[in-house]
CSV table of C-alpha atoms and ligand atoms in Angstrom, one decimal:
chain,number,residue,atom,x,y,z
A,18,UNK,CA,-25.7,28.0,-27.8
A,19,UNK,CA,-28.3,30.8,-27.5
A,20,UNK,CA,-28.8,32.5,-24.4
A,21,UNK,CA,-32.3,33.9,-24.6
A,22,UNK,CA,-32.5,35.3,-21.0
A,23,UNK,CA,-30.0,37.1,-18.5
A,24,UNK,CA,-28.9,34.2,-16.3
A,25,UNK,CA,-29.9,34.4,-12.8
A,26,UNK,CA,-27.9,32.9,-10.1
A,27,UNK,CA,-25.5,33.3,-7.2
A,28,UNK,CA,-21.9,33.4,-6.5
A,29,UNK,CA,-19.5,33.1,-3.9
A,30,UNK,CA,-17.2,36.1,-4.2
A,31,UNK,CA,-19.0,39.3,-3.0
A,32,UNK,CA,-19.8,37.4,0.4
A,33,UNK,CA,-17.4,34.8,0.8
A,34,UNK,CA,-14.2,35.6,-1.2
A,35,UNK,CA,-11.4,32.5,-0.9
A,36,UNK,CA,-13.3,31.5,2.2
A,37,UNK,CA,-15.0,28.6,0.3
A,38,UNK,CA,-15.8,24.9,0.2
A,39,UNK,CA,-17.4,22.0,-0.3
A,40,UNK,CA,-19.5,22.1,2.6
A,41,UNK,CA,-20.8,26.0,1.9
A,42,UNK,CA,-21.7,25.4,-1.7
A,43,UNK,CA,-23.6,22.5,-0.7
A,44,UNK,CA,-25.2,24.7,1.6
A,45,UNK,CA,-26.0,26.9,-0.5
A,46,UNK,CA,-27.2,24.8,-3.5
A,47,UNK,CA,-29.6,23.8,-0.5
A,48,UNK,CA,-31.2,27.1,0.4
A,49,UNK,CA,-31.7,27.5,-3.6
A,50,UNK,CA,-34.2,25.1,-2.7
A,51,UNK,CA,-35.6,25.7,0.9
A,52,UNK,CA,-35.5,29.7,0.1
A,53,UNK,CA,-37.5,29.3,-3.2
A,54,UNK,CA,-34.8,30.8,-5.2
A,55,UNK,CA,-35.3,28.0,-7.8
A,56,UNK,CA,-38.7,28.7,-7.9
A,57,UNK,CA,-38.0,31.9,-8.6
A,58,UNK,CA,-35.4,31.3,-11.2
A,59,UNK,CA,-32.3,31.4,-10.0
A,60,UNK,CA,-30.5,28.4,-11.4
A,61,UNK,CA,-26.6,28.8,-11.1
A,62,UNK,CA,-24.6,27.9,-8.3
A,63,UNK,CA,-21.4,29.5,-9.3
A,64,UNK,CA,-18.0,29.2,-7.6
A,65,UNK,CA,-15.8,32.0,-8.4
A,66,UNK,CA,-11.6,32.4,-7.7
A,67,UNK,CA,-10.1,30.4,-5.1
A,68,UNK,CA,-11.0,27.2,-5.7
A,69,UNK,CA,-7.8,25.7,-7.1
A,70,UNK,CA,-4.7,24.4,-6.0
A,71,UNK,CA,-2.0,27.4,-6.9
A,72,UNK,CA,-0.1,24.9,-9.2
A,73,UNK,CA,-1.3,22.6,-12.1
A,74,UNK,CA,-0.4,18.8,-12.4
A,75,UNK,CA,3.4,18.8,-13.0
A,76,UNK,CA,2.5,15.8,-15.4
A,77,UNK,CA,-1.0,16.4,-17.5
A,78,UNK,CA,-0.3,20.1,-16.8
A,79,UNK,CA,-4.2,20.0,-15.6
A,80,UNK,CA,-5.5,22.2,-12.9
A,81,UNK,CA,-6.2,21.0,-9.5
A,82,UNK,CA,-8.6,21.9,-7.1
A,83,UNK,CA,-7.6,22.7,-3.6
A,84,UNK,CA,-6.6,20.5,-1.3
A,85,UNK,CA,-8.0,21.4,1.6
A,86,UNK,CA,-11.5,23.4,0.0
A,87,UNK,CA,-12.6,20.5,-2.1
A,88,UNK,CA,-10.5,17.7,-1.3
A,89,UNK,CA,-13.0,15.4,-3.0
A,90,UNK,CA,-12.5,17.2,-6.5
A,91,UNK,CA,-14.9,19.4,-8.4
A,92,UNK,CA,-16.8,16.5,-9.4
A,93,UNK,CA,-18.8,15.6,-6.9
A,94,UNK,CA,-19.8,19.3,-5.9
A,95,UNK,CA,-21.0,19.7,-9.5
A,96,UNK,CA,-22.8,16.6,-8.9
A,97,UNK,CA,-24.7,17.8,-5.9
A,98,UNK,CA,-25.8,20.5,-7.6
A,99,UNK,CA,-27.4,19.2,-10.0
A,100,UNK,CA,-28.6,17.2,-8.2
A,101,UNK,CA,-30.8,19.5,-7.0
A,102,UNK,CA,-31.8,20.4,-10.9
A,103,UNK,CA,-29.4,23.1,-10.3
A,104,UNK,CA,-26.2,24.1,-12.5
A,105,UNK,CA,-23.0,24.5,-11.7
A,106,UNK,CA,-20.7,27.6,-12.5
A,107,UNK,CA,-16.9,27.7,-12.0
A,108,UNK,CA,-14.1,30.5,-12.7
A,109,UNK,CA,-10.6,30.9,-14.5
A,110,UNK,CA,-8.9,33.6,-16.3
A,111,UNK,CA,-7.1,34.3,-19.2
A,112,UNK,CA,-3.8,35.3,-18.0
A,113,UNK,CA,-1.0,33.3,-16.6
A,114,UNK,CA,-2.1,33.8,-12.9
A,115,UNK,CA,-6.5,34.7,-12.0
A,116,UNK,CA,-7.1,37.4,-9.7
A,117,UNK,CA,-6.2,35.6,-6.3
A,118,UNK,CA,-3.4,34.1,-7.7
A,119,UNK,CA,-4.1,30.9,-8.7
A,120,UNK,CA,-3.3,29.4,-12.6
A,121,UNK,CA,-5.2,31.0,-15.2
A,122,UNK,CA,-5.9,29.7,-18.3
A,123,UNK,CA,-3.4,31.2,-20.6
A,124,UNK,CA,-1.9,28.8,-23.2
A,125,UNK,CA,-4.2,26.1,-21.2
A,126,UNK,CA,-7.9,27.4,-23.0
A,127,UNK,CA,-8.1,23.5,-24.2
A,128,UNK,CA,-7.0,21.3,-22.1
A,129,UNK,CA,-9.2,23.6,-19.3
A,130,UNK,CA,-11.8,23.4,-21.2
A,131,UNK,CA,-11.7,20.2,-21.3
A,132,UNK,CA,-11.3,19.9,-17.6
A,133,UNK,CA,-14.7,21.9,-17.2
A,134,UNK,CA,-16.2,19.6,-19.6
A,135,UNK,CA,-15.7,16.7,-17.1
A,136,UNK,CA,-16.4,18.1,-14.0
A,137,UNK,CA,-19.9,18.9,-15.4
A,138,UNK,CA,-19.7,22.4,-15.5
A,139,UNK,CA,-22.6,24.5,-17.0
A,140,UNK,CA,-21.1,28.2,-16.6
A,141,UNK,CA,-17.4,29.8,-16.4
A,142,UNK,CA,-16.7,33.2,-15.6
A,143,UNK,CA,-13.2,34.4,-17.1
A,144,UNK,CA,-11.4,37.0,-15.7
A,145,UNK,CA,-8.9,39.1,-17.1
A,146,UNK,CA,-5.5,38.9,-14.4
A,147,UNK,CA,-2.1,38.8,-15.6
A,148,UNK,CA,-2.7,38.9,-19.0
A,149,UNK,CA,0.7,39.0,-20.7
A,150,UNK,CA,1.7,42.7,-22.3
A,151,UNK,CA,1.5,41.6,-25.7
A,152,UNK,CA,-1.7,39.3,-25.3
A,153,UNK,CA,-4.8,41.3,-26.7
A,154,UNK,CA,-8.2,41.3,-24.6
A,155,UNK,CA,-10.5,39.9,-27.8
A,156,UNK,CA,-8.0,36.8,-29.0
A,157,UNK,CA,-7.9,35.8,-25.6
A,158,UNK,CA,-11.8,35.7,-25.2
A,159,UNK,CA,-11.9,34.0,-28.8
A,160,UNK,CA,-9.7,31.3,-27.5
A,161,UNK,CA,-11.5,30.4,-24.7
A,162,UNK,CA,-15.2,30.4,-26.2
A,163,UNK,CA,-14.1,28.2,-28.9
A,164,UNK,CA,-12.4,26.0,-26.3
A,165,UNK,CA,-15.8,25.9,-24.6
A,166,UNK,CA,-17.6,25.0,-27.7
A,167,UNK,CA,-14.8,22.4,-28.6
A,168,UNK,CA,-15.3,20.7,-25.2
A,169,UNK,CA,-18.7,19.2,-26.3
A,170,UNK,CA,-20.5,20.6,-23.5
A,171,UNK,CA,-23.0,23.7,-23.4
A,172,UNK,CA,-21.3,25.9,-21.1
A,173,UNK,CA,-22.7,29.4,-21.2
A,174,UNK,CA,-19.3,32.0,-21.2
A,175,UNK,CA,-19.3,34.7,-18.9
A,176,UNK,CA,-16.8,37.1,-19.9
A,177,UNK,CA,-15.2,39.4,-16.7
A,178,UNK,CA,-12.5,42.1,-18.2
A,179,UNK,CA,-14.2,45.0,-16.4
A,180,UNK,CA,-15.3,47.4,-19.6
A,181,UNK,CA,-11.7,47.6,-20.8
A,182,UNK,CA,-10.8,47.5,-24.6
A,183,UNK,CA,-13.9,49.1,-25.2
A,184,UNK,CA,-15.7,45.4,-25.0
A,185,UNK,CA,-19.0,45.8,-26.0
A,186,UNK,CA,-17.6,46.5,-29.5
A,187,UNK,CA,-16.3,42.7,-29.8
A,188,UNK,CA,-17.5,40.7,-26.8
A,189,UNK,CA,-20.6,39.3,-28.7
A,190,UNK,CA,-18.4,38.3,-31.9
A,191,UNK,CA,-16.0,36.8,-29.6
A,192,UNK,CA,-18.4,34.5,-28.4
A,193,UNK,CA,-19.7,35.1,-25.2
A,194,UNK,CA,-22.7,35.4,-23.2
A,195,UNK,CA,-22.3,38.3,-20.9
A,196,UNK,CA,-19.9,40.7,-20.3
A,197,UNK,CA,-19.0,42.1,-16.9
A,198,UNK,CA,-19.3,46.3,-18.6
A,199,UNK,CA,-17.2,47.7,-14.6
A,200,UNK,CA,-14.8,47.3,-12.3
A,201,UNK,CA,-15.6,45.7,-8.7
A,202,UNK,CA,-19.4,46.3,-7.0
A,203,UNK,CA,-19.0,47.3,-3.5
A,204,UNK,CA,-21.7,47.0,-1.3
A,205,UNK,CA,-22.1,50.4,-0.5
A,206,UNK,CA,-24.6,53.7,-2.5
A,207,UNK,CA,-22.1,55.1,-4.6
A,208,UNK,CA,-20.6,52.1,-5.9
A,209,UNK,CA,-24.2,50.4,-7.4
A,210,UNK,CA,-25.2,53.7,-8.5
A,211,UNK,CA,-21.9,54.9,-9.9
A,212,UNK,CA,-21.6,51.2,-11.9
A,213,UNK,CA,-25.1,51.6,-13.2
A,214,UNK,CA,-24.7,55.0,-14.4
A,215,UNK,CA,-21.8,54.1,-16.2
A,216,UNK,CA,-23.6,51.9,-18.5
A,217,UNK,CA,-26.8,54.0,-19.5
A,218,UNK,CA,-25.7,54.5,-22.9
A,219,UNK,CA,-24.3,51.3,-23.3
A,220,UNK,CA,-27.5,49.3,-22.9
A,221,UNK,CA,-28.0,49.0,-26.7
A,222,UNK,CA,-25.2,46.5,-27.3
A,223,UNK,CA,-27.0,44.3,-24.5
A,224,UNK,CA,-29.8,41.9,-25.7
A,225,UNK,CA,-30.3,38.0,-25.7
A,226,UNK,CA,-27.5,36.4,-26.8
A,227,UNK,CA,-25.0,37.9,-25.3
A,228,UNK,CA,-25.6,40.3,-21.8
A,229,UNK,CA,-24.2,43.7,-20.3
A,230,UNK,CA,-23.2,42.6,-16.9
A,231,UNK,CA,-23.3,44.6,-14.2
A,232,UNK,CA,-21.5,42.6,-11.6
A,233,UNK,CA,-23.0,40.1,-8.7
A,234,UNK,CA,-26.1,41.9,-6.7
A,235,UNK,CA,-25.0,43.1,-3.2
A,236,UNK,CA,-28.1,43.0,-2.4
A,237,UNK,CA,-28.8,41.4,1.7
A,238,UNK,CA,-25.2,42.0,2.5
A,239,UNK,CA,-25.3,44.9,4.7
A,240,UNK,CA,-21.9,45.8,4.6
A,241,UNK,CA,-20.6,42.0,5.6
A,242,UNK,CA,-18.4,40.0,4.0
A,243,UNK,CA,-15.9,40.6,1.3
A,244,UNK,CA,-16.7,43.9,-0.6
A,245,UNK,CA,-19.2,44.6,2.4
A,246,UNK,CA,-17.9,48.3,2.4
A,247,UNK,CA,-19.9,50.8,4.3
A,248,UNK,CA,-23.5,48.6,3.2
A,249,UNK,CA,-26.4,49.7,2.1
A,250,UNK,CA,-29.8,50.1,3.5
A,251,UNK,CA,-33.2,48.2,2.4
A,252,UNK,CA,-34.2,51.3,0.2
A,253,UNK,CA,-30.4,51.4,-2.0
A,254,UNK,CA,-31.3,47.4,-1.9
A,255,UNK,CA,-34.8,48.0,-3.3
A,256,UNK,CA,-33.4,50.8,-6.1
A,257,UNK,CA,-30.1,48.1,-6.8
A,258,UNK,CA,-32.1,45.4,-7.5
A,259,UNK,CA,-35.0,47.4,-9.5
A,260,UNK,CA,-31.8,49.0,-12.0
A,261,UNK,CA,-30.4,45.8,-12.4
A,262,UNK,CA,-33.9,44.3,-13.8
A,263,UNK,CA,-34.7,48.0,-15.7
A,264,UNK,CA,-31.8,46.7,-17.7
A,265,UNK,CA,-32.0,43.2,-18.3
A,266,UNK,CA,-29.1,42.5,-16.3
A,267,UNK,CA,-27.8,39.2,-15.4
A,268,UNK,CA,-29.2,39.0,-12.0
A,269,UNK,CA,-26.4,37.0,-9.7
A,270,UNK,CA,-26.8,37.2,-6.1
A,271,UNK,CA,-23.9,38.0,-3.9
A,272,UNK,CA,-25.4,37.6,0.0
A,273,UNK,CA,-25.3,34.7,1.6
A,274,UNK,CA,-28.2,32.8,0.5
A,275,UNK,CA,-28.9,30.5,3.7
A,276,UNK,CA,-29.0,33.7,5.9
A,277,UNK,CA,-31.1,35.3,3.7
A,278,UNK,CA,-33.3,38.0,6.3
A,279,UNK,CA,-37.4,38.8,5.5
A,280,UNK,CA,-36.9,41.8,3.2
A,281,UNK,CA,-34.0,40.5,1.2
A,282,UNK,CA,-36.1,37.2,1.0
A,283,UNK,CA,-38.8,39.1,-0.3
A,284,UNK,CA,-36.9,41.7,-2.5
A,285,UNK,CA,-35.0,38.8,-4.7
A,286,UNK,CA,-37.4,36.9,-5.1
A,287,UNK,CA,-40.2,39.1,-6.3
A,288,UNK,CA,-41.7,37.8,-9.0
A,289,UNK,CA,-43.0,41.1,-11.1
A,290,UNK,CA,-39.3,42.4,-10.9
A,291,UNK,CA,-38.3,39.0,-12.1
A,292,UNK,CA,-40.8,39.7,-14.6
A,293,UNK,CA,-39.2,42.8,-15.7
A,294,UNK,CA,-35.6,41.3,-15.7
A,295,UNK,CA,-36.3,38.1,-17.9
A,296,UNK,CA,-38.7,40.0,-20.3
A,297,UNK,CA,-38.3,37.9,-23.8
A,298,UNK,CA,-37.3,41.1,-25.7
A,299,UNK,CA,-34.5,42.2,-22.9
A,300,UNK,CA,-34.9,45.9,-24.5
A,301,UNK,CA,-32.8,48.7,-22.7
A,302,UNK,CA,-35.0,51.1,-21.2
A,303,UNK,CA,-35.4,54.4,-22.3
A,304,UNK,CA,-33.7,57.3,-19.7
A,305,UNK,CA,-34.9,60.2,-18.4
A,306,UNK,CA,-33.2,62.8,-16.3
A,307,UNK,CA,-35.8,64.4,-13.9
A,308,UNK,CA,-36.6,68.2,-14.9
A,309,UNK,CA,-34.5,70.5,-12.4
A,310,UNK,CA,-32.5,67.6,-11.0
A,311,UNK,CA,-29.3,66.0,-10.7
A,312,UNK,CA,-29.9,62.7,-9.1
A,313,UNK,CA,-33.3,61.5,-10.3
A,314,UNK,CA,-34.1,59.4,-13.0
A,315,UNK,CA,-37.2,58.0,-14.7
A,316,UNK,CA,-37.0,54.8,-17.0
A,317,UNK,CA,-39.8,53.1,-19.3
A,318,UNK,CA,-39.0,49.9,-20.5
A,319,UNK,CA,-41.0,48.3,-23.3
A,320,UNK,CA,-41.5,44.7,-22.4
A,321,UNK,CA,-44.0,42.3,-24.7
A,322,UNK,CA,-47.5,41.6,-24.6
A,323,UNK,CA,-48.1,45.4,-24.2
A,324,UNK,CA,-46.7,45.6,-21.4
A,325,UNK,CA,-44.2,48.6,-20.1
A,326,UNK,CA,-41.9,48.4,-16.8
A,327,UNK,CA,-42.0,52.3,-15.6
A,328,UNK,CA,-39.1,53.1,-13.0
A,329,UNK,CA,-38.1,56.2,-10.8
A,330,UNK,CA,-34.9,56.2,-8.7
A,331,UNK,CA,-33.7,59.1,-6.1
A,332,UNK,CA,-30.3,58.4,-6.0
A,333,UNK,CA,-30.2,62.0,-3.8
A,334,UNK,CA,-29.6,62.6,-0.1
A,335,UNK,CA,-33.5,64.2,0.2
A,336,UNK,CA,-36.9,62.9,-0.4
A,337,UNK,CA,-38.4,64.0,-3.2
A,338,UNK,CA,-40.9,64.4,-6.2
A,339,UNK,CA,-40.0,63.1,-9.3
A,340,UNK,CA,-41.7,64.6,-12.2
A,341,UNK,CA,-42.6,61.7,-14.8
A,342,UNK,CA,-44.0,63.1,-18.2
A,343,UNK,CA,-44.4,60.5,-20.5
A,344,UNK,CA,-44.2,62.6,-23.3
A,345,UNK,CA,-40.5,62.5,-23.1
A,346,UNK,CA,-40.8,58.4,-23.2
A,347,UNK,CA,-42.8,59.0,-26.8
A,348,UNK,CA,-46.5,59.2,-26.1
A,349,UNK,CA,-48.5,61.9,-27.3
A,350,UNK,CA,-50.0,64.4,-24.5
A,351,UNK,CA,-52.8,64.0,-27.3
A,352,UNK,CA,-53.2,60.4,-27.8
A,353,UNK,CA,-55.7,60.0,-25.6
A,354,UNK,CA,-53.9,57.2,-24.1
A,355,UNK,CA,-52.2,56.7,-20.5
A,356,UNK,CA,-50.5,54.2,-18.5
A,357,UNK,CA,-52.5,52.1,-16.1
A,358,UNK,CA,-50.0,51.3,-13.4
A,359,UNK,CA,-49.3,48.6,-10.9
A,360,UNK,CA,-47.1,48.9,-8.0
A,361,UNK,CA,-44.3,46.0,-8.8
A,362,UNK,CA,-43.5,45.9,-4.9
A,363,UNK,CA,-46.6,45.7,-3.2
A,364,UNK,CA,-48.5,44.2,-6.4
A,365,UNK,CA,-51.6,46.7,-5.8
A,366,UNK,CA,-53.0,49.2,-8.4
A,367,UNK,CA,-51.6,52.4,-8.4
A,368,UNK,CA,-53.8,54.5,-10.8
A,369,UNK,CA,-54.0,55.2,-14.3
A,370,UNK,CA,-52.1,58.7,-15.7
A,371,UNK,CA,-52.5,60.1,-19.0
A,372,UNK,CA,-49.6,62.5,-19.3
A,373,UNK,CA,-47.4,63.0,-16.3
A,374,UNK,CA,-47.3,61.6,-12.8
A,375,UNK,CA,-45.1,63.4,-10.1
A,376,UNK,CA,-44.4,60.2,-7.6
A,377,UNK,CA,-43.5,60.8,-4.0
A,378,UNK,CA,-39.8,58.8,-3.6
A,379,UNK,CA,-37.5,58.4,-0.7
A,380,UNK,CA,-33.8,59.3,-0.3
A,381,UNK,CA,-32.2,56.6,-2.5
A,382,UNK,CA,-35.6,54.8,-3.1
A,383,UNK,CA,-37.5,54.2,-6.0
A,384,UNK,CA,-40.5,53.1,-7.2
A,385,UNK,CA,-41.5,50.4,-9.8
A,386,UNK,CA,-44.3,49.9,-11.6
A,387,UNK,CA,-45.6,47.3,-14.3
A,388,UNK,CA,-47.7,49.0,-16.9
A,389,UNK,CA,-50.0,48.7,-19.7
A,390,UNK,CA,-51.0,51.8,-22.0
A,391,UNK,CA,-54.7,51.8,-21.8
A,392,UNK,CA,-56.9,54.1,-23.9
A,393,UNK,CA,-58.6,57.0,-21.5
B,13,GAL,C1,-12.1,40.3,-10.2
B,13,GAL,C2,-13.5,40.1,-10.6
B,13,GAL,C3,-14.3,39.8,-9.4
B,13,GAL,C4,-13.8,38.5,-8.9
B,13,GAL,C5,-12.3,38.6,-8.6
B,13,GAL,C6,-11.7,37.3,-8.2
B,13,GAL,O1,-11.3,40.6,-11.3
B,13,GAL,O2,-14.0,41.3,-11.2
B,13,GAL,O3,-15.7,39.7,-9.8
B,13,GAL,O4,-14.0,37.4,-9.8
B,13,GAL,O5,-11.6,39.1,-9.7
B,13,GAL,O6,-10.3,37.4,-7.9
């Protein structure tokens, strides 16, 4: 199965951790639709660990789910969700135990595969728990996709080992669909900015196919729920959600959808951003470090159709100036050619610039624009 676009989505963990159910991810299939996220397009409704019973079937060796989270079975969540014309996500791991304890799929890739198959899944993220010593990370991914491709359902493979065994040498080859490339997102500055850093010279290996993950958005959480940390404010929100579409990232939201407030509302579901995210050519954007500076960036990502994303981020404690010249992206100061920007935010024209622009950018803010190179 090819996965032409980063999947968009959301997911219980960041928010919710093992306080889940039936009754919030029917709730939150719902807002998918009342909120406009489906218009959007957002389309997974993903439940990640926690939603089993801590032991298999004594008998088929199957796992269960939890007794008192989905006491009606998988089934008939996965059924309400797509019922909506949404599709349904679930989570296991390839050790002996996932994350939070609960059976992973070690030794079990088949007959869980199969299991998925039935329920109607669409989606499984596999984690990397309790691996055993002398398992290695790649066999144990290579099991599990061709479990999932055994199980005669499409069922797009999320892999989750964190970056380790330096994955984006092998993760494509081993079959999957996206990679998580870090360790945990917590919803606090340093921790989105830290993660995203981390991967700037590792957007090359990322393209459709098979997707650098950055981990589930924080963005909306404001420092509640489960890796709520110190929170962010609407500007680190802004800047999060603008790096994770610079770079094609899959864009999995990690609030709690049905209490989404105005800004977040607005922020996620903004459709030039969207734009920039799902481009058809997903290239990794070219990276600037801002003359005289140690915490601002500029980006320029070429998109089709002529058409450019242009980025600046402030990830510093003062508002500042960012010098842009776009000589350093590859244009010409002679070319007699410039970008004529819009502003992806507000959706207003924002001038046209030949060689260099020095925008004005708030204390971990940024600014966006779409962009087509124009001949002046
Ligand atoms: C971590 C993973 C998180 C979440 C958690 C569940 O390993 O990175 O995204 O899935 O396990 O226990």
């Amino acid at each position: 199965m090819l996965v032409q676009r980063p999947p968009m989505g959301w997911n219980t963990w960041n928010t919710f951790g093992s306080e889940i159910n039936e009754a919030l991810i029917r709730e939150s299939a719902d807002a998918f639709i009342d909120a406009g996220l489906k218009d959007a397009g957002y389309e997974y409704v993903v439940i990640d660990d926690c939603w089993s019973a801590r032991d298999r079937d004594p008998v088929t060796h199957r796992i269960l789910p939890h007794p008192e989270r989905f006491p009606n079975g998988m089934k008939v969540v996965a059924d309400y969700v797509h019922s909506k014309g949404l599709k349904f996500g679930m989570y296991s791991c390839d050790g002996v135990r996932t994350c939070a304890d609960y059976p992973g799929s070690y030794d079990h890739e088949f007959i869980d595969a199969e299991t998925f198959a039935e329920i109607g899944v669409d989606y499984l993220k596999y984690d990397n728990c309790y691996k055993p010593q002398n398992a290695q990370g790649p066999t144990l991914y290579r099991r599990m996709a061709m479990a999932l491709r055994a199980s005669g359902r499409d069922i797009v493979f999320s892999a989750c080992n964190w970056g380790s065994d330096d994955v984006w040498t092998w993760i494509r080859g081993a079959g999957a669909h996206l990679y998580r490339s870090t360790g945990d997102i917590h919803d606090s500055p340093e921790s989105y900015r830290s993660i995203a850093n981390s991967q700037r010279e590792k957007l090359g290996f990322s393209g459709p196919g098979c997707f650098n993950d950055i981990d589930m958005l924080t963005v909306g959480m404001y420092g509640k729920g489960l890796v709520g940390s110190t929170g962010c404010n609407d500007a680190d929100y802004r800047s999060q959600f603008a790096l994770w579409c610079m770079y094609s990232a899959p864009l999995m939201l990690g609030c709690d959808i049905r209490r989404m407030n105005e800004q977040t509302h607005k922020l996620v579901t903004n459709r030039a951003l969207i734009r920039i995210d799902q481009d058809p050519e997903c290239r990794p954007p070219i990276i600037i470090r801002a003359a005289h500076s140690e915490t601002c960036v500029s980006m320029l990502k070429m998109m089709d159709n002529n058409e450019y994303a242009l980025a600046a981020f402030n990830m510093g404690e003062s508002d500042s100036r960012i010098p842009i010249m776009f000589t350093d992206f590859g244009l010409p100061v002679s070319a007699g050619y410039g970008f004529q920007l819009k502003n992806a935010f507000t959706g207003e024209d924002a001038g046209t610039y030949r060689d260099y622009m020095r925008p004005a950018v708030a204390a971990h803010d940024c600014v966006v624009y779409l962009a087509k190179l124009v001949r002046i």
